[in-house]
Short mmCIF file of C-alpha atoms in Angstrom, two decimals:
data_model
loop_
_atom_site.label_atom_id
_atom_site.label_comp_id
_atom_site.label_asym_id
_atom_site.label_seq_id
_atom_site.Cartn_x
_atom_site.Cartn_y
_atom_site.Cartn_z
CA UNK A 1 0.00 0.00 0.00
CA UNK A 2 2.92 2.33 0.71
CA UNK A 3 3.92 2.32 -2.97
CA UNK A 4 0.41 3.45 -3.99
CA UNK A 5 0.67 6.51 -1.76
CA UNK A 6 3.92 7.49 -3.48
CA UNK A 7 2.34 7.28 -6.95
CA UNK A 8 1.50 11.03 -7.30
CA UNK A 9 5.06 11.97 -6.31
CA UNK A 10 6.53 9.65 -8.95
CA UNK A 11 4.12 11.09 -11.53
CA UNK A 12 4.92 14.69 -10.80
CA UNK A 13 8.66 13.96 -11.06
CA UNK A 14 8.28 12.08 -14.33
CA UNK A 15 6.07 14.76 -15.95
CA UNK A 16 8.68 17.43 -15.33
CA UNK A 17 6.27 20.39 -15.60
CA UNK A 18 5.15 22.75 -12.90
CA UNK A 19 5.24 21.75 -9.29
CA UNK A 20 3.93 18.68 -7.57
CA UNK A 21 1.05 20.30 -5.73
CA UNK A 22 -0.42 16.89 -5.04
CA UNK A 23 2.87 15.20 -4.31
CA UNK A 24 2.07 14.41 -0.72
CA UNK A 25 -0.58 11.80 0.06
CA UNK A 26 -3.93 13.59 -0.02
CA UNK A 27 -6.51 13.39 2.72
CA UNK A 28 -9.97 12.71 1.29
CA UNK A 29 -11.73 15.97 0.48
CA UNK A 30 -15.13 16.99 1.78
CA UNK A 31 -16.56 16.61 -1.75
CA UNK A 32 -15.69 12.93 -1.97
CA UNK A 33 -12.22 13.58 -3.40
CA UNK A 34 -13.54 15.48 -6.45
CA UNK A 35 -11.76 18.63 -5.35
CA UNK A 36 -8.07 18.98 -4.53
CA UNK A 37 -7.20 19.51 -0.89
CA UNK A 38 -7.04 23.07 0.40
CA UNK A 39 -3.25 23.19 0.67
CA UNK A 40 -2.78 22.16 -2.97
CA UNK A 41 -5.25 24.80 -4.12
CA UNK A 42 -3.54 27.48 -2.05
CA UNK A 43 -0.17 26.58 -3.54
CA UNK A 44 -1.61 26.61 -7.07
CA UNK A 45 -3.17 30.01 -6.42
CA UNK A 46 0.09 31.41 -5.04
CA UNK A 47 2.09 30.07 -7.97
CA UNK A 48 -0.29 31.01 -10.80
CA UNK A 49 -2.06 34.08 -9.42
CA UNK A 50 -5.38 32.49 -10.43
CA UNK A 51 -8.35 31.65 -8.23
CA UNK A 52 -8.66 27.90 -8.69
CA UNK A 53 -11.87 26.68 -10.35
CA UNK A 54 -12.77 23.04 -9.91
CA UNK A 55 -15.85 21.03 -10.90
CA UNK A 56 -18.45 19.79 -8.44
CA UNK A 57 -19.47 16.93 -10.73
CA UNK A 58 -17.44 14.28 -12.51
CA UNK A 59 -18.55 11.06 -14.21
CA UNK A 60 -18.76 8.08 -11.83
CA UNK A 61 -15.40 6.73 -10.70
CA UNK A 62 -13.31 9.82 -11.39
CA UNK A 63 -11.41 11.39 -8.50
CA UNK A 64 -9.00 14.27 -8.22
CA UNK A 65 -5.48 12.97 -8.85
CA UNK A 66 -3.05 15.87 -8.97
CA UNK A 67 -2.49 19.37 -10.24
CA UNK A 68 0.41 21.33 -11.65
CA UNK A 69 1.09 24.86 -12.73
CA UNK A 70 2.35 24.82 -16.31
CA UNK A 71 4.25 27.86 -17.58
CA UNK A 72 3.63 28.92 -21.19
CA UNK A 73 5.18 32.06 -22.72
CA UNK A 74 5.21 33.84 -19.38
CA UNK A 75 1.60 32.84 -18.59
CA UNK A 76 0.78 30.25 -15.95
CA UNK A 77 -1.86 27.63 -16.57
CA UNK A 78 -3.26 25.35 -13.89
CA UNK A 79 -3.58 21.73 -15.02
CA UNK A 80 -5.97 19.70 -12.83
CA UNK A 81 -5.95 15.93 -13.43
CA UNK A 82 -8.77 13.54 -12.52
CA UNK A 83 -8.37 9.76 -12.81
CA UNK A 84 -10.73 6.77 -12.62
CA UNK A 85 -8.09 4.05 -12.72
CA UNK A 86 -8.17 3.84 -16.53
CA UNK A 87 -8.48 7.28 -18.09
CA UNK A 88 -7.69 10.87 -17.24
CA UNK A 89 -9.73 14.07 -17.38
CA UNK A 90 -7.57 17.17 -17.73
CA UNK A 91 -8.94 20.57 -16.81
CA UNK A 92 -6.84 23.57 -17.82
CA UNK A 93 -7.40 27.03 -16.37
CA UNK A 94 -5.59 29.88 -18.06
CA UNK A 95 -5.39 33.53 -17.00
CA UNK A 96 -7.38 36.45 -18.43
CA UNK A 97 -6.16 37.94 -21.74
CA UNK A 98 -5.41 34.48 -23.12
CA UNK A 99 -7.33 32.30 -25.54
CA UNK A 100 -7.05 28.71 -26.63
CA UNK A 101 -6.36 28.31 -30.34
CA UNK A 102 -7.47 25.20 -32.18
CA UNK A 103 -5.20 25.75 -35.17
CA UNK A 104 -6.12 23.35 -37.95
CA UNK A 105 -8.21 21.07 -35.72
CA UNK A 106 -11.86 21.12 -36.79
CA UNK A 107 -14.14 22.46 -34.08
CA UNK A 108 -17.81 23.05 -33.50
CA UNK A 109 -19.44 25.98 -31.75
CA UNK A 110 -21.34 25.08 -28.55
CA UNK A 111 -22.98 26.88 -25.62
CA UNK A 112 -21.49 26.15 -22.19
CA UNK A 113 -23.18 27.55 -19.09
CA UNK A 114 -24.70 30.32 -21.18
CA UNK A 115 -21.43 31.37 -22.77
CA UNK A 116 -19.69 30.64 -26.04
CA UNK A 117 -17.55 27.51 -26.29
CA UNK A 118 -15.93 25.18 -28.79
CA UNK A 119 -15.78 21.40 -28.98
CA UNK A 120 -13.32 19.32 -30.98
CA UNK A 121 -12.43 15.67 -31.29
CA UNK A 122 -8.84 14.46 -31.36
CA UNK A 123 -7.08 11.09 -30.95
CA UNK A 124 -5.71 12.21 -27.56
CA UNK A 125 -9.18 13.05 -26.26
CA UNK A 126 -12.12 15.31 -26.91
CA UNK A 127 -11.64 18.99 -26.14
CA UNK A 128 -14.11 21.53 -24.79
CA UNK A 129 -13.02 25.12 -24.33
CA UNK A 130 -15.06 27.97 -22.91
CA UNK A 131 -14.86 31.17 -20.92
CA UNK A 132 -15.95 31.49 -17.31
CA UNK A 133 -15.76 35.05 -16.09
CA UNK A 134 -12.31 36.26 -17.10
CA UNK A 135 -10.81 32.76 -17.07
CA UNK A 136 -10.39 30.55 -20.10
CA UNK A 137 -11.03 26.90 -19.35
CA UNK A 138 -10.41 23.72 -21.32
CA UNK A 139 -11.34 20.12 -20.69
CA UNK A 140 -9.52 17.26 -22.39
CA UNK A 141 -10.93 13.78 -21.81
CA UNK A 142 -12.14 10.62 -23.56
CA UNK A 143 -15.73 11.76 -22.92
CA UNK A 144 -18.60 12.86 -25.11
CA UNK A 145 -19.74 16.48 -25.36
CA UNK A 146 -22.73 16.00 -23.01
CA UNK A 147 -20.50 14.80 -20.16
CA UNK A 148 -17.85 17.44 -20.80
CA UNK A 149 -20.56 20.11 -20.70
CA UNK A 150 -21.95 18.68 -17.46
CA UNK A 151 -18.49 18.90 -15.86
CA UNK A 152 -18.00 22.44 -17.21
CA UNK A 153 -21.38 23.59 -15.95
CA UNK A 154 -20.72 22.21 -12.47
CA UNK A 155 -17.82 24.61 -11.98
CA UNK A 156 -19.12 27.34 -9.68
CA UNK B 1 -11.96 100.26 -77.86
CA UNK B 2 -11.46 97.31 -80.18
CA UNK B 3 -14.26 95.39 -81.91
CA UNK B 4 -13.53 92.37 -79.65
CA UNK B 5 -14.19 94.49 -76.54
CA UNK B 6 -17.29 95.92 -78.24
CA UNK B 7 -18.76 92.40 -78.61
CA UNK B 8 -18.94 92.13 -74.80
CA UNK B 9 -20.80 95.47 -74.72
CA UNK B 10 -23.18 94.29 -77.50
CA UNK B 11 -24.03 91.12 -75.51
CA UNK B 12 -24.47 93.15 -72.30
CA UNK B 13 -26.65 95.66 -74.18
CA UNK B 14 -29.06 92.93 -75.27
CA UNK B 15 -29.39 91.87 -71.60
CA UNK B 16 -29.85 95.52 -70.52
CA UNK B 17 -26.70 95.43 -68.39
CA UNK B 18 -24.77 98.40 -69.81
CA UNK B 19 -24.56 101.64 -67.84
CA UNK B 20 -25.32 104.89 -69.71
CA UNK B 21 -21.66 105.58 -70.43
CA UNK B 22 -21.13 102.10 -71.95
CA UNK B 23 -24.39 102.39 -73.93
CA UNK B 24 -23.17 105.75 -75.36
CA UNK B 25 -19.76 104.27 -76.32
CA UNK B 26 -21.42 101.28 -78.01
CA UNK B 27 -23.88 103.43 -79.95
CA UNK B 28 -21.02 105.61 -81.30
CA UNK B 29 -19.06 102.49 -82.35
CA UNK B 30 -22.02 100.79 -84.09
CA UNK B 31 -22.57 103.99 -86.10
CA UNK B 32 -19.12 103.70 -87.69
CA UNK B 33 -18.47 99.87 -87.68
CA UNK B 34 -20.53 97.82 -90.14
CA UNK B 35 -19.20 94.43 -88.78
CA UNK B 36 -20.20 95.17 -85.18
CA UNK B 37 -23.53 96.63 -86.31
CA UNK B 38 -24.19 93.43 -88.28
CA UNK B 39 -23.16 91.24 -85.29
CA UNK B 40 -25.46 93.25 -83.01
CA UNK B 41 -28.39 92.88 -85.43
CA UNK B 42 -27.74 89.13 -85.71
CA UNK B 43 -27.77 88.66 -81.92
CA UNK B 44 -31.04 90.63 -81.63
CA UNK B 45 -32.66 88.39 -84.26
CA UNK B 46 -31.55 85.22 -82.38
CA UNK B 47 -32.82 86.55 -79.09
CA UNK B 48 -36.18 87.42 -80.62
CA UNK B 49 -36.42 83.96 -82.20
CA UNK B 50 -35.67 82.31 -78.83
CA UNK B 51 -38.39 84.38 -77.17
CA UNK B 52 -40.92 83.13 -79.71
CA UNK B 53 -39.99 79.47 -79.16
CA UNK B 54 -42.35 77.68 -76.73
CA UNK B 55 -40.85 75.08 -74.37
CA UNK B 56 -42.79 71.99 -73.22
CA UNK B 57 -43.71 72.14 -69.52
CA UNK B 58 -41.46 70.24 -67.04
CA UNK B 59 -42.86 66.93 -65.80
CA UNK B 60 -44.29 67.41 -62.30
CA UNK B 61 -42.08 64.82 -60.58
CA UNK B 62 -38.93 66.30 -62.14
CA UNK B 63 -40.00 69.77 -60.99
CA UNK B 64 -40.60 68.52 -57.43
CA UNK B 65 -37.28 66.65 -57.37
CA UNK B 66 -35.43 69.74 -58.55
CA UNK B 67 -37.13 71.87 -55.89
CA UNK B 68 -36.30 69.30 -53.16
CA UNK B 69 -32.67 69.20 -54.27
CA UNK B 70 -32.52 72.99 -54.27
CA UNK B 71 -33.95 73.07 -50.73
CA UNK B 72 -31.42 70.43 -49.58
CA UNK B 73 -28.54 72.46 -50.98
CA UNK B 74 -29.85 75.54 -49.20
CA UNK B 75 -29.78 73.83 -45.76
CA UNK B 76 -27.07 75.29 -43.51
CA UNK B 77 -24.00 73.08 -43.07
CA UNK B 78 -22.59 72.17 -39.66
CA UNK B 79 -19.79 74.69 -40.14
CA UNK B 80 -22.15 77.53 -41.01
CA UNK B 81 -22.02 80.61 -38.76
CA UNK B 82 -25.61 79.92 -37.66
CA UNK B 83 -24.77 76.43 -36.33
CA UNK B 84 -21.55 77.65 -34.79
CA UNK B 85 -23.33 80.40 -32.93
CA UNK B 86 -25.96 77.95 -31.65
CA UNK B 87 -23.24 75.56 -30.40
CA UNK B 88 -21.42 78.41 -28.70
CA UNK B 89 -24.66 79.38 -26.98
CA UNK B 90 -25.12 75.77 -25.80
CA UNK B 91 -21.59 75.63 -24.44
CA UNK B 92 -22.34 78.68 -22.30
CA UNK B 93 -24.67 76.43 -20.22
CA UNK B 94 -22.38 75.05 -17.44
CA UNK B 95 -24.09 71.65 -17.17
CA UNK B 96 -23.71 71.02 -20.91
CA UNK B 97 -20.15 72.31 -20.94
CA UNK B 98 -19.11 69.89 -18.15
CA UNK B 99 -21.10 67.11 -19.81
CA UNK B 100 -19.22 67.54 -23.09
CA UNK B 101 -15.92 67.68 -21.19
CA UNK B 102 -16.74 64.47 -19.25
CA UNK B 103 -17.77 62.68 -22.45
CA UNK B 104 -14.52 63.73 -24.13
CA UNK B 105 -12.50 62.52 -21.15
CA UNK B 106 -14.31 59.19 -21.14
CA UNK B 107 -13.58 58.68 -24.83
CA UNK B 108 -9.92 59.53 -24.22
CA UNK B 109 -9.65 57.10 -21.26
CA UNK B 110 -11.31 54.25 -23.16
CA UNK B 111 -9.10 54.82 -26.20
CA UNK B 112 -5.97 55.01 -24.00
CA UNK B 113 -6.90 51.78 -22.20
CA UNK B 114 -7.55 49.95 -25.46
CA UNK B 115 -4.21 51.05 -26.83
CA UNK B 116 -2.31 50.11 -23.67
CA UNK B 117 -4.03 46.76 -22.97
CA UNK B 118 -1.87 43.96 -24.36
CA UNK B 119 -3.37 41.72 -27.02
CA UNK B 120 -4.68 38.29 -26.01
CA UNK B 121 -2.04 35.58 -25.84
CA UNK B 122 -2.85 32.47 -27.85
CA UNK B 123 -2.36 29.09 -26.21
CA UNK B 124 -2.49 26.28 -28.78
CA UNK B 125 -4.89 23.46 -27.96
CA UNK B 126 -2.16 21.11 -29.23
CA UNK B 127 -0.08 22.16 -26.22
CA UNK B 128 -2.95 21.18 -23.88
CA UNK B 129 -3.34 17.84 -25.69
CA UNK B 130 0.40 17.20 -25.37
CA UNK B 131 0.28 18.04 -21.66
CA UNK B 132 -2.70 15.71 -21.20
CA UNK B 133 -1.03 12.93 -23.22
CA UNK B 134 2.18 13.25 -21.23
CA UNK B 135 0.29 12.81 -17.98
CA UNK B 136 -1.66 9.81 -19.27
CA UNK B 137 1.59 8.13 -20.40
CA UNK B 138 3.28 8.83 -17.09
CA UNK B 139 0.28 7.49 -15.21
CA UNK B 140 0.18 4.31 -17.27
CA UNK B 141 3.89 3.73 -16.89
CA UNK B 142 3.73 4.33 -13.12
CA UNK B 143 0.78 1.93 -12.85
CA UNK B 144 2.64 -0.75 -14.78
CA UNK B 145 5.67 -0.35 -12.52
CA UNK B 146 3.42 -0.60 -9.49
CA UNK B 147 1.79 -3.84 -10.67
CA UNK B 148 5.17 -5.30 -11.63
CA UNK B 149 6.45 -4.62 -8.09
CA UNK B 150 3.23 -6.00 -6.66
CA UNK B 151 3.52 -9.21 -8.72
CA UNK B 152 7.21 -9.59 -7.83
CA UNK B 153 6.46 -9.31 -4.11
CA UNK B 154 3.72 -11.94 -4.36
CA UNK B 155 5.85 -14.34 -6.38
CA UNK B 156 8.52 -14.40 -3.65
CA UNK B 157 8.34 -17.60 -1.59
#
């Protein structure tokens, strides 16, 4: 069992991006482990300057796994990872005055929580991007649009 | 005066525009110059012929359009003294003067902010996909290592 508790630390070291906010074994959160623990969120906020935004709903079996702050061209993006034992849901939160660019990937226009969003399919996972307040958010997961939208709309 | 200059006086005479002095000069010249006298007589004949010609009446819609266009052209422009004096009178009212000043300031501030605010930074979705893929790979590899260790420990006698 001890080796299981060290799994997040090994992951954070092998990924090599950002910091291992979830490196230490996590106590179960009040929301049934959907949300990161308070200390991890505080560290993410301090490192990125963003107010963390996490979902209150995830498909059955998914739990918060870890988070990291990923630097990109001087901007800091929070990468939240949720895991169900087989697949990963990634939630990216980027600062104001940024936008996610699809490039050549085909995308479709959707409405997410009353605001404009885009959905695209890719071999790595389906992508939903939208704006919540001043933050730009993106979900990457092997899930269909309905479930991605449900996750997005559960973010307070 | 030359005959060329006299032709202007002949034309003006037909329109009744010569003053008495010019009329006297023209009369004296026509008495001694057969060419100018002939030219003057010719012009009088043409004018009389034109007077006799009857023109068809203008179509009503064309007449109305022409009148409307004439009225439009007569409207005072923004830069006309009348408009300027009205604006000056308005600016003498303190409330309006401060209102215009505040509106101008607001426009300046908004323009300044828009110029100074940096453009949005693009983050390629491919970068997010790569980040996601990297984590999935790391997770799978860590899981495999974990189960290998687990199996090894259980295989030990």
